[in-house]
Short mmCIF file of C-alpha atoms and ligand atoms in Angstrom, two decimals:
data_model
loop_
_atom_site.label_atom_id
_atom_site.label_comp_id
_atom_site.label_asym_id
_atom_site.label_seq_id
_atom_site.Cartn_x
_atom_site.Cartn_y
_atom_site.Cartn_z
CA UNK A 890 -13.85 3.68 -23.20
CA UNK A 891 -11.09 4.19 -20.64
CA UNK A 892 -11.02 5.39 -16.94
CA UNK A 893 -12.42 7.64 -15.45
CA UNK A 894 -9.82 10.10 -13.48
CA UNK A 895 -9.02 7.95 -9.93
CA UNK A 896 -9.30 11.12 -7.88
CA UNK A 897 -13.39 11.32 -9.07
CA UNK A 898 -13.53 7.82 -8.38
CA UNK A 899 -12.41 6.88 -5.41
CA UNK A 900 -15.76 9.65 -3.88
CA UNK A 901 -18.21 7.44 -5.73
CA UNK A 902 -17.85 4.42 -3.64
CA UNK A 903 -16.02 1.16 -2.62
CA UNK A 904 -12.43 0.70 -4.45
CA UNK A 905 -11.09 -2.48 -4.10
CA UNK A 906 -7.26 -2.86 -4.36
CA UNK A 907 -5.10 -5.80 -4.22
CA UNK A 908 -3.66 -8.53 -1.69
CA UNK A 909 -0.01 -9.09 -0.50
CA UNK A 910 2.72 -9.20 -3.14
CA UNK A 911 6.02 -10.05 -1.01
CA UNK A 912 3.82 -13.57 0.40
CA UNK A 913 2.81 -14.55 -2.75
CA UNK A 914 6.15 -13.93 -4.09
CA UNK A 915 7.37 -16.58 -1.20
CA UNK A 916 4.53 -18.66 -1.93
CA UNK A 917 6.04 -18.98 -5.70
CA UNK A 918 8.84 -20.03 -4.55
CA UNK A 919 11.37 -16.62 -4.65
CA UNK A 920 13.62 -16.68 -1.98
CA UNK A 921 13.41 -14.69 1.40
CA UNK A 922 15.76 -11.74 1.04
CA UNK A 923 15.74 -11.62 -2.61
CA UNK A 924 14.90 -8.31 -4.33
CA UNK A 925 11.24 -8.72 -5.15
CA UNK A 926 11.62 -5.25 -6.93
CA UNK A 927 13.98 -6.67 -9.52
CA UNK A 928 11.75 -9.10 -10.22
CA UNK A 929 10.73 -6.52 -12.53
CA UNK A 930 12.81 -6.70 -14.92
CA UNK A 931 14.37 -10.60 -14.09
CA UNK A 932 11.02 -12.63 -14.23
CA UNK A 933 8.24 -10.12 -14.94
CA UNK A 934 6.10 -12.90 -16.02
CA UNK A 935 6.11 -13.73 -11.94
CA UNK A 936 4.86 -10.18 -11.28
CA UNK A 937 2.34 -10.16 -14.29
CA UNK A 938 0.77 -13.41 -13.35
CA UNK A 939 0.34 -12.07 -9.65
CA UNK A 940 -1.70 -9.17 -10.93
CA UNK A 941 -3.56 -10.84 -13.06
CA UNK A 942 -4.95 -12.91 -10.37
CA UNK A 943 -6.18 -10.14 -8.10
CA UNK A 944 -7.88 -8.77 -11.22
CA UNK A 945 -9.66 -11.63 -11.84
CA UNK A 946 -10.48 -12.28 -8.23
CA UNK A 947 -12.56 -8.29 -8.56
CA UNK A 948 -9.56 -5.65 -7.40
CA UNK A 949 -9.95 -2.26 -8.67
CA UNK A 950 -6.99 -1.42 -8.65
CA UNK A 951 -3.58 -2.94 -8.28
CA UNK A 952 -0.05 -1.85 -6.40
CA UNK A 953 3.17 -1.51 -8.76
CA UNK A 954 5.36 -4.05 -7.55
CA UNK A 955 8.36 -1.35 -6.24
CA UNK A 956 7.66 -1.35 -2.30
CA UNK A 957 11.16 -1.01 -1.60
CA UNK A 958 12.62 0.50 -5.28
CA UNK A 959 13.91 3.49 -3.29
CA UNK A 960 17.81 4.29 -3.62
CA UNK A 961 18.50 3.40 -0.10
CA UNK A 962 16.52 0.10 0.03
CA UNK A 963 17.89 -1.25 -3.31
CA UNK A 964 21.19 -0.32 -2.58
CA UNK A 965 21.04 -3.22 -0.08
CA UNK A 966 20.82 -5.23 -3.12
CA UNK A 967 23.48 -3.34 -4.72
CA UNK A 968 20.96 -2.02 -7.43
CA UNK A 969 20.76 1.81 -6.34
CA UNK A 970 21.51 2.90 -10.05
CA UNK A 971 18.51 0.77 -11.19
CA UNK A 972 15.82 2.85 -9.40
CA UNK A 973 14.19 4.24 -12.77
CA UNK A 974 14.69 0.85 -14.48
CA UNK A 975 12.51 -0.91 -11.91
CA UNK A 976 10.45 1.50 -11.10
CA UNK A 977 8.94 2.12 -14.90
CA UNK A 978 9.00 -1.35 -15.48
CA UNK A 979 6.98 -2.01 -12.84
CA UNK A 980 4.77 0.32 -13.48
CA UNK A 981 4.43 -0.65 -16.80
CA UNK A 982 3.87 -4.17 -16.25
CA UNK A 983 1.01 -3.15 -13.83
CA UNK A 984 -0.45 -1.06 -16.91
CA UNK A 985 -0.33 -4.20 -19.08
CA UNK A 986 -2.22 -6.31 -16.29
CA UNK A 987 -4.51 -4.10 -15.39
CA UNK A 988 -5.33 -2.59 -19.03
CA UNK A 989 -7.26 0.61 -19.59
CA UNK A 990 -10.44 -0.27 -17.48
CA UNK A 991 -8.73 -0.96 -14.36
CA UNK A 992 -6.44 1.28 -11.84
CA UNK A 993 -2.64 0.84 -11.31
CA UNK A 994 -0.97 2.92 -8.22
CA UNK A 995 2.71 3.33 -7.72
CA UNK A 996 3.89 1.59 -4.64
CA UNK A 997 6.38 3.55 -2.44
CA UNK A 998 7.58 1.81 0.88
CA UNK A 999 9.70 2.83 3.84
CA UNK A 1000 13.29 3.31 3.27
CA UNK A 1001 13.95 1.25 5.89
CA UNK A 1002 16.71 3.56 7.43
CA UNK A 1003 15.78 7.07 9.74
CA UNK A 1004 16.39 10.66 9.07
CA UNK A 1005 19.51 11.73 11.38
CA UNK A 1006 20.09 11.97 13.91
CA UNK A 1007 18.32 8.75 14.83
CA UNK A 1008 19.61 7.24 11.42
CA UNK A 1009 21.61 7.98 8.49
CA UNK A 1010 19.60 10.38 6.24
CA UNK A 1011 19.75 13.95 5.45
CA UNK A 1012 16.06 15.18 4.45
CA UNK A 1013 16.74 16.17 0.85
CA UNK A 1014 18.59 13.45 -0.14
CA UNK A 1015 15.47 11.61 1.37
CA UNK A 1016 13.36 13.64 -0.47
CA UNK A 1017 15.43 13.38 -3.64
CA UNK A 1018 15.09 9.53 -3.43
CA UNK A 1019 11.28 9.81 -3.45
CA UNK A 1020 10.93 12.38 -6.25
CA UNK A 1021 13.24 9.76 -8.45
CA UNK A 1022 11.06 6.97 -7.89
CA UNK A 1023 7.82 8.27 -7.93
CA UNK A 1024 8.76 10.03 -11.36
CA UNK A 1025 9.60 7.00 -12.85
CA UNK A 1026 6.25 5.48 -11.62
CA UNK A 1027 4.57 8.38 -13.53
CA UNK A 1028 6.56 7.87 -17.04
CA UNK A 1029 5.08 4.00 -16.53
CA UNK A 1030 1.80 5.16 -16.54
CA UNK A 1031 0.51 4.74 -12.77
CA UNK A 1032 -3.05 6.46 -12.50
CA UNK A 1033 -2.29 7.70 -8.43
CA UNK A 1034 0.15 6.14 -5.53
CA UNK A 1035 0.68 5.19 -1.93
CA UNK A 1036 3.05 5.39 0.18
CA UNK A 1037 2.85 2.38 2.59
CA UNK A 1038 3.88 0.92 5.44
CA UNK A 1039 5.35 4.36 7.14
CA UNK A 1040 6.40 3.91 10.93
CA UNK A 1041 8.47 7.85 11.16
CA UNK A 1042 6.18 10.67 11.26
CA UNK A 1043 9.25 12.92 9.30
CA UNK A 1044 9.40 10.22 6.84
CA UNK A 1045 6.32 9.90 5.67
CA UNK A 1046 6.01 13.52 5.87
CA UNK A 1047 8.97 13.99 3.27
CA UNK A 1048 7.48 10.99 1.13
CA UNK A 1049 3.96 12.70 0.61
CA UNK A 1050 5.69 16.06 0.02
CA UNK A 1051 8.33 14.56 -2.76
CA UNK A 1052 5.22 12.64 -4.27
CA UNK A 1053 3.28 15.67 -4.04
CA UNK A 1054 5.41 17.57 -5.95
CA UNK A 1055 5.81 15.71 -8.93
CA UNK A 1056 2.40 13.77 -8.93
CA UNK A 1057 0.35 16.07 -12.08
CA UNK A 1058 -2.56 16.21 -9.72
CA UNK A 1059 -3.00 12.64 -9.19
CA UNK A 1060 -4.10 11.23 -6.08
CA UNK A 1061 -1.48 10.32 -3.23
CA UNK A 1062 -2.75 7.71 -0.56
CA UNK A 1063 -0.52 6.96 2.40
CA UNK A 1064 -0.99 5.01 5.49
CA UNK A 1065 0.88 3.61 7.89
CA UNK A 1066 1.75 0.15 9.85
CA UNK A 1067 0.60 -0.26 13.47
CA UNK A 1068 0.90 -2.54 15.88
CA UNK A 1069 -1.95 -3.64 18.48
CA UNK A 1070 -0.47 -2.55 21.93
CA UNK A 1071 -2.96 -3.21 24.62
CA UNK A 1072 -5.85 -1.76 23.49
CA UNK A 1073 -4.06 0.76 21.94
CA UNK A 1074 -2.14 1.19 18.36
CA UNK A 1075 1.17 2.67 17.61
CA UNK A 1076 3.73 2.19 14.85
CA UNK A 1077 7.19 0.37 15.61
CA UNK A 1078 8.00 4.56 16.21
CA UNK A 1079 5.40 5.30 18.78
CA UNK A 1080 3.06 7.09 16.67
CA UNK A 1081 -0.20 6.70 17.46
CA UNK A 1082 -3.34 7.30 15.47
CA UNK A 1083 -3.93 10.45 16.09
CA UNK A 1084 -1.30 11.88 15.19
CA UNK A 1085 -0.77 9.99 11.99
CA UNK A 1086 -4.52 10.64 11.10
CA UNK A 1087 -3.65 14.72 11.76
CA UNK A 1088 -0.22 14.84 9.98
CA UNK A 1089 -1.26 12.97 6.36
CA UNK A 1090 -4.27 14.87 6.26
CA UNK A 1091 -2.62 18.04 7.29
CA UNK A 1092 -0.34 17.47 3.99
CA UNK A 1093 -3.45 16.90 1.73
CA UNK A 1094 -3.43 13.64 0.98
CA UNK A 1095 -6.27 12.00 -0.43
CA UNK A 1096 -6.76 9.04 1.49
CA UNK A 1097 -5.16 8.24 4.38
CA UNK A 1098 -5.24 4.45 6.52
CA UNK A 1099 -3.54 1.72 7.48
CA UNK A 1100 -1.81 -1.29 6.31
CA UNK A 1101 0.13 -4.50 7.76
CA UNK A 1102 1.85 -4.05 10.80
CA UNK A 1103 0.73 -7.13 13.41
CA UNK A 1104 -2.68 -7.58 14.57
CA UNK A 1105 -5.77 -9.70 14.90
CA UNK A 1106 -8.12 -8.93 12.63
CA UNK A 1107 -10.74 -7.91 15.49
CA UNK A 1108 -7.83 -5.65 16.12
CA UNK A 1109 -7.59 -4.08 13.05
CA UNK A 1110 -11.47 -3.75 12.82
CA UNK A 1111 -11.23 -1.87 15.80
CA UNK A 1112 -7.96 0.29 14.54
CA UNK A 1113 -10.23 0.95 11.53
CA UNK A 1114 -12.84 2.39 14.19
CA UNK A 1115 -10.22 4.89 15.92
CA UNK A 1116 -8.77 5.56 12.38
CA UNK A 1117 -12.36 6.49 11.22
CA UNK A 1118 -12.93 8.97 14.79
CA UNK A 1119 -9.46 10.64 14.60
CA UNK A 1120 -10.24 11.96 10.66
CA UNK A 1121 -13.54 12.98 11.86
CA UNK A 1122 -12.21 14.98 14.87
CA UNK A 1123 -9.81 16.84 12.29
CA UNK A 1124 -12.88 17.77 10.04
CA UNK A 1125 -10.70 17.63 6.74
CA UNK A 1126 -12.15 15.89 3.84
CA UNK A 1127 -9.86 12.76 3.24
CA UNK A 1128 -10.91 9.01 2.61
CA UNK A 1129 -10.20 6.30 5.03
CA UNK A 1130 -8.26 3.46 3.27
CA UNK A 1131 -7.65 -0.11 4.88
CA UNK A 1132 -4.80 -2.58 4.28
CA UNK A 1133 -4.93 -5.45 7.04
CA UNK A 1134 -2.58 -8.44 6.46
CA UNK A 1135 -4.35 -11.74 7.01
CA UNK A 1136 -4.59 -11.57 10.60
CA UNK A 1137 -1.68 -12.01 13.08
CA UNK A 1138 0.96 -14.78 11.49
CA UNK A 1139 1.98 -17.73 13.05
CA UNK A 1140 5.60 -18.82 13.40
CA UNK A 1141 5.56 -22.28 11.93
CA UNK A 1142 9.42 -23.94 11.34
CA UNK A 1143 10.55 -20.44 11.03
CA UNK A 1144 8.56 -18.99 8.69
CA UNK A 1145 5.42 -17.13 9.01
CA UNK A 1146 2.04 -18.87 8.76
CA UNK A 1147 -1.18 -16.28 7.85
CA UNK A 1148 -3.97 -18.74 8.68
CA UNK A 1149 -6.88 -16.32 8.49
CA UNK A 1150 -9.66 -17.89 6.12
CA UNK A 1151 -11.01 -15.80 2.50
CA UNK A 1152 -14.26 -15.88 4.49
CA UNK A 1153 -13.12 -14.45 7.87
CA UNK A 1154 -10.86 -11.78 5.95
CA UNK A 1155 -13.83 -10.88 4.15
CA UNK A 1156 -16.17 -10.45 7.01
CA UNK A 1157 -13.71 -8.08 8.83
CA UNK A 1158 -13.36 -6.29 5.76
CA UNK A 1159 -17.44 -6.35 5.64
CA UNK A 1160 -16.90 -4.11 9.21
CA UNK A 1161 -14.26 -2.01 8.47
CA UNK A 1162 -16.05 -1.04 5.24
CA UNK A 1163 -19.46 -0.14 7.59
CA UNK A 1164 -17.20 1.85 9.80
CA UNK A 1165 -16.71 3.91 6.74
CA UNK A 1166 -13.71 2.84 5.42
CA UNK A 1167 -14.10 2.81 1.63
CA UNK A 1168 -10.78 1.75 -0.07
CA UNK A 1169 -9.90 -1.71 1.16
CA UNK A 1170 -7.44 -3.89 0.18
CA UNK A 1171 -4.95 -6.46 1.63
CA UNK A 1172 -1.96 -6.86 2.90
CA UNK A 1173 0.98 -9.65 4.00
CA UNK A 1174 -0.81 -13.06 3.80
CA UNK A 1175 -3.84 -12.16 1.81
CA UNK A 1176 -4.08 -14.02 -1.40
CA UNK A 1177 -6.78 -13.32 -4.59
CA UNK A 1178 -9.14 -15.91 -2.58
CA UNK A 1179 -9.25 -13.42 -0.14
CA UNK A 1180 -9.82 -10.22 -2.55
CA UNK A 1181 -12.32 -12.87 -4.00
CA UNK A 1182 -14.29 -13.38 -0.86
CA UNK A 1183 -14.24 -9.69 0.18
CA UNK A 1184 -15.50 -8.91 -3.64
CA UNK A 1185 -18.39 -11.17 -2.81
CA UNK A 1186 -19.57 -9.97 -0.03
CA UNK A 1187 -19.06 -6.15 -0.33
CA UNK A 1188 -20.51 -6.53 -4.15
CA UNK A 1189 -23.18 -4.24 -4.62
CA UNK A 1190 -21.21 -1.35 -2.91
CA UNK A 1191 -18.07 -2.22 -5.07
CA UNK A 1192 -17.58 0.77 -7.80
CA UNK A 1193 -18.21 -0.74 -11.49
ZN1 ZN B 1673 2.24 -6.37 5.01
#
């Protein structure tokens, strides 16, 4: 029996998605500032064994590893011709993992530059970049995506609309990274939630939330809380997804330290999910014990 469409699924109940990639990556030894993307088609076995592990520890659903398999983010690497290369083959590496039962979404970060005249880009060839790779996510068989970690309003504006457009109807998830100021949030851009909340629902997304960024995790339960208001306020029909990293890192001999516990992630993850929040997953610094604790404790609202 196979899956049933994502879009139905994710209105039945609690999906669980996956932990950090880029941390685990570190943690298995790959280099800082290596291409994790071309990992894809270097050591796939890496990627593979990483999904495989937040299966096991009870994810739904797993993230493509392509974050930052964009033309503008791998041309840092000098790979910008090898965005539908890495993109299918991530995609279809997450399909192998994950098999028929289980959920695979195609992972589209930030391009890591601005839209002029703040940066560099023009917004076609921004949206052009977008269409590429989330096509080639959808010829590797991903069942929805998500475009994560957006700072730039226009940005992620563009992103949803290229996805959008070539997507067959699947779902599109985005959220976006914020940092605790105060008692306040706003990205690294000064968006706050608010606004975020309005402008991905506004676009007709079908879940909108937010992932990494820096925070505590009391923080991010309570960024979950104003998340939760500000899509109520707008009275649109769009589910409340939640990404937090594993707390607030520490710098430890110059690299950072995530030294929030399985159990405390999963507790926070217990509140965000009673706020309403019903796709949660993790981000930098979580691990499959964490997934594993959360699945635990959130069991008998998890969907089968
Ligand atoms: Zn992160």
């Amino acid at each position: 029996m196979s899956r049933t469409n994502l879009k139905d699924k994710i209105k039945q109940g609690l999906l669980i998605l996956d932990g950090a990639m880029g941390t685990q990556l570190i943690a298995s030894g790959i280099g800082v500032g290596k291409c994790n993307d071309y990992l894809n088609i270097e050591s796939p076995d890496i990627i593979s064994n990483i999904h495989r592990a937040y299966l096991r520890a009870g994810s739904n659903a797993i993230l493509t590893n392509t974050f930052g398999a964009n033309k503008f983010a791998l041309a840092r690497h000098g790979l910008a011709e090898k965005v539908e290369e890495i993109n299918s083959a991530g995609a279809q590496i997450a399909r192998q993992a994950a098999g028929e039962q289980k959920y695979i979404l195609g992972d589209i970060g930030p391009t890591g530059d601005f839209l002029k005249p703040l940066g560099n880009l023009e917004p076609q060839d921004l949206k052009d970049a977008f269409v590429r790779q989330a096509k080639s996510l959808l010829a590797g068989g991903a069942d929805g995506f998500i475009i994560e970690t957006m700072t730039a309003l226009d940005e992620a504006e563009i992103a949803i609309e290229a996805v959008k457009s070539v997507c067959n109807n699947l779902p599109v998830f985005i959220s976006f990274a914020f940092d605790g100021v105060g008692s306040d949030f706003r990205t690294m851009m000064g968006v706050n939630v608010e606004s975020a909340a309005s402008k991905a629902l506004s676009l007709g997304v079908d879940a909108a939330g937010f992932n990494c960024g820096s925070a505590t995790l009391d923080e991010y339960v309570k960024l979950a809380e104003k998340f939760v208001s500000a899509v109520k306020a707008s009275g649109q029909d769009a589910l409340i997804f939640a990404e937090p990293n594993a707390g607030k890192p520490e710098l430890i001999d110059g690299k950072a330290v995530y030294k929030v516990s399985p159990e405390d992630f999963a507790s926070a993850a217990e509140k965000i999910y009673s706020l309403g929040v019903n796709i949660i997953g993790g981000c930098c610094g979580t691990t499959p014990e964490h997934i594993e604790a959360m699945v635990k404790k959130l069991k008998s609202n998890i969907l089968k």
